[in-house]
mmCIF file of C-alpha atoms and ligand atoms in Angstrom:
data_model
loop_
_atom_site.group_PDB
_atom_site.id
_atom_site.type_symbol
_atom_site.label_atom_id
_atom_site.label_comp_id
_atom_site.label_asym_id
_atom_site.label_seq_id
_atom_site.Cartn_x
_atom_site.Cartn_y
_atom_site.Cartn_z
ATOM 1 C CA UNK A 24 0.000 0.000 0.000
ATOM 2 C CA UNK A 25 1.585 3.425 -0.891
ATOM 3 C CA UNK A 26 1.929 5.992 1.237
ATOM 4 C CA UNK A 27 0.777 9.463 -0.161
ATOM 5 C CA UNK A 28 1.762 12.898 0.495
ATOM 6 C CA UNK A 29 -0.621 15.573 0.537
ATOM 7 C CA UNK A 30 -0.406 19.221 0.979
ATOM 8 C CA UNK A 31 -3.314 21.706 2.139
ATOM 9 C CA UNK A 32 -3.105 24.562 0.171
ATOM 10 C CA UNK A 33 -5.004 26.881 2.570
ATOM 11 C CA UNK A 34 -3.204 26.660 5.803
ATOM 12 C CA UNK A 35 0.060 25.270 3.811
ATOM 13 C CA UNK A 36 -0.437 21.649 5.751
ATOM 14 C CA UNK A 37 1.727 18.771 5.146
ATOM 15 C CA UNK A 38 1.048 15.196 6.210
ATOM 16 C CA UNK A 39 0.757 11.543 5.150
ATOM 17 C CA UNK A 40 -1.663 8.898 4.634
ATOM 18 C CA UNK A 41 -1.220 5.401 3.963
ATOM 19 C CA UNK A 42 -4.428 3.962 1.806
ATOM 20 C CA UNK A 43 -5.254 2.379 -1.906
ATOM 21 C CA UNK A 44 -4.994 3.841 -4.596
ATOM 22 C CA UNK A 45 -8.732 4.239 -5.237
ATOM 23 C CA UNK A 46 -9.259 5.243 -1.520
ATOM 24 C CA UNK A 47 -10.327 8.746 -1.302
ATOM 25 C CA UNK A 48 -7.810 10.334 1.411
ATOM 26 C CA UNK A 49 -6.184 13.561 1.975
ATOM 27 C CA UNK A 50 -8.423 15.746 4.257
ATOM 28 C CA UNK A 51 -6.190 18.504 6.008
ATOM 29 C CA UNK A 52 -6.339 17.322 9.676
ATOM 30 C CA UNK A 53 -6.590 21.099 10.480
ATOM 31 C CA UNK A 54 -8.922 22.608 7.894
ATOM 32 C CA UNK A 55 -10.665 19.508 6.612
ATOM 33 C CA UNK A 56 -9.359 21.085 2.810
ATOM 34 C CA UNK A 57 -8.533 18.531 0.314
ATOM 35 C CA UNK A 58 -5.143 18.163 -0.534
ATOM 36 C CA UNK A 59 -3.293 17.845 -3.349
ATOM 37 C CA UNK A 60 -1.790 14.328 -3.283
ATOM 38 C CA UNK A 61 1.910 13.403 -4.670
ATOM 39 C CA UNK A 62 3.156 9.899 -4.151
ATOM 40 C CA UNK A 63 6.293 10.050 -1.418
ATOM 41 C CA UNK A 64 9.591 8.399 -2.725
ATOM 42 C CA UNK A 65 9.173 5.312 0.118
ATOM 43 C CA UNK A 66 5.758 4.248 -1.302
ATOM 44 C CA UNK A 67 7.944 2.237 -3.562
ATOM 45 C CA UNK A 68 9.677 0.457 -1.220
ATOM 46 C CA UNK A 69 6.697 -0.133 0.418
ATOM 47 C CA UNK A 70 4.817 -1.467 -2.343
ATOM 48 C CA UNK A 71 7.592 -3.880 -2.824
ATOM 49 C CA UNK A 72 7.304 -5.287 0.534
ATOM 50 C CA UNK A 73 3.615 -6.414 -0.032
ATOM 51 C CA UNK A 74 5.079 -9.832 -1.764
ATOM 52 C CA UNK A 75 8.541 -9.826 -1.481
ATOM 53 C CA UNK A 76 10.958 -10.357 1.603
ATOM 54 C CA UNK A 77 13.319 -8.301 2.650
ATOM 55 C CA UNK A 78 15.970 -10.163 1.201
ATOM 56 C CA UNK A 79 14.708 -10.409 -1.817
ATOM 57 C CA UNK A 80 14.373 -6.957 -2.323
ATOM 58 C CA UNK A 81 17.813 -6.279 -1.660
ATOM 59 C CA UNK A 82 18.892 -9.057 -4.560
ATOM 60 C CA UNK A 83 16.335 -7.702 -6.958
ATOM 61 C CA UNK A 84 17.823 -4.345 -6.756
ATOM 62 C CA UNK A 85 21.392 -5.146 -6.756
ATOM 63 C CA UNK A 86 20.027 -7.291 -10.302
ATOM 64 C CA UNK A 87 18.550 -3.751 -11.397
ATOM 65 C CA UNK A 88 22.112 -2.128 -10.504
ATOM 66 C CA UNK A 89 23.730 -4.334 -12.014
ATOM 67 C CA UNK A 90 21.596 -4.387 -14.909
ATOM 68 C CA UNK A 91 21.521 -0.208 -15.191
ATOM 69 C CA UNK A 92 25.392 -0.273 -14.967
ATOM 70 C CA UNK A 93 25.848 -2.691 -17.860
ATOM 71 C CA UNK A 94 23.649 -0.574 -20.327
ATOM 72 C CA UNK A 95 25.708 2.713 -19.291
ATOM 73 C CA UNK A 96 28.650 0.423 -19.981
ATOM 74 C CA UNK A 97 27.785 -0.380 -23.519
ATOM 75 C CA UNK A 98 26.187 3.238 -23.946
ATOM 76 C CA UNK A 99 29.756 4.444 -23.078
ATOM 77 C CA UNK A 100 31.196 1.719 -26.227
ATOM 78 C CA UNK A 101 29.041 3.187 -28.160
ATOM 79 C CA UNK A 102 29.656 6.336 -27.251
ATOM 80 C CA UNK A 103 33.829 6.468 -27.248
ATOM 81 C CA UNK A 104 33.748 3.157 -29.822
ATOM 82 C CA UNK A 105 35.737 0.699 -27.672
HETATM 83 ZN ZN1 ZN B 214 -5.584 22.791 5.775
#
């Protein structure tokens, strides 16, 4: 489940709420305003950890590392033709 950040434009608010994606959320605890809504950066990590252990996280993003480094390895070939 992500975790969404919301800010009240009114009183300038800033909070989070953990819910679906088709949950309706985001009431200003102060001015009962809805707030805009931006998905925070560790709503990844969280989704991940709905059906993967924590393990398994850590070897699927070393793989995506590993992965990202090897195409910037053969853009730089490309790019300097070694
Ligand atoms: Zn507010």
């Amino acid at each position: 489940m992500p975790i969404y950040e919301y800010s009240c434009e009114p009183c300038s608010n800033k909070w989070k709420e953990l819910h679906g994606s088709d949950d309706k959320g985001g009431k200003c605890p102060d001015c009962g305003v809805y707030g805009k809504r931006s998905l925070s950066t560790n709503s990844i990590i969280i989704a991940a950890s709905d059906s993967t252990t924590p393990g398994q996280r850590i070897e699927k993003h070393i793989e995506q590392v590993r992965e990202s480094v090897k195409q910037d390895i053969q853009e730089a070939r490309k790019e300097y033709k070694i």
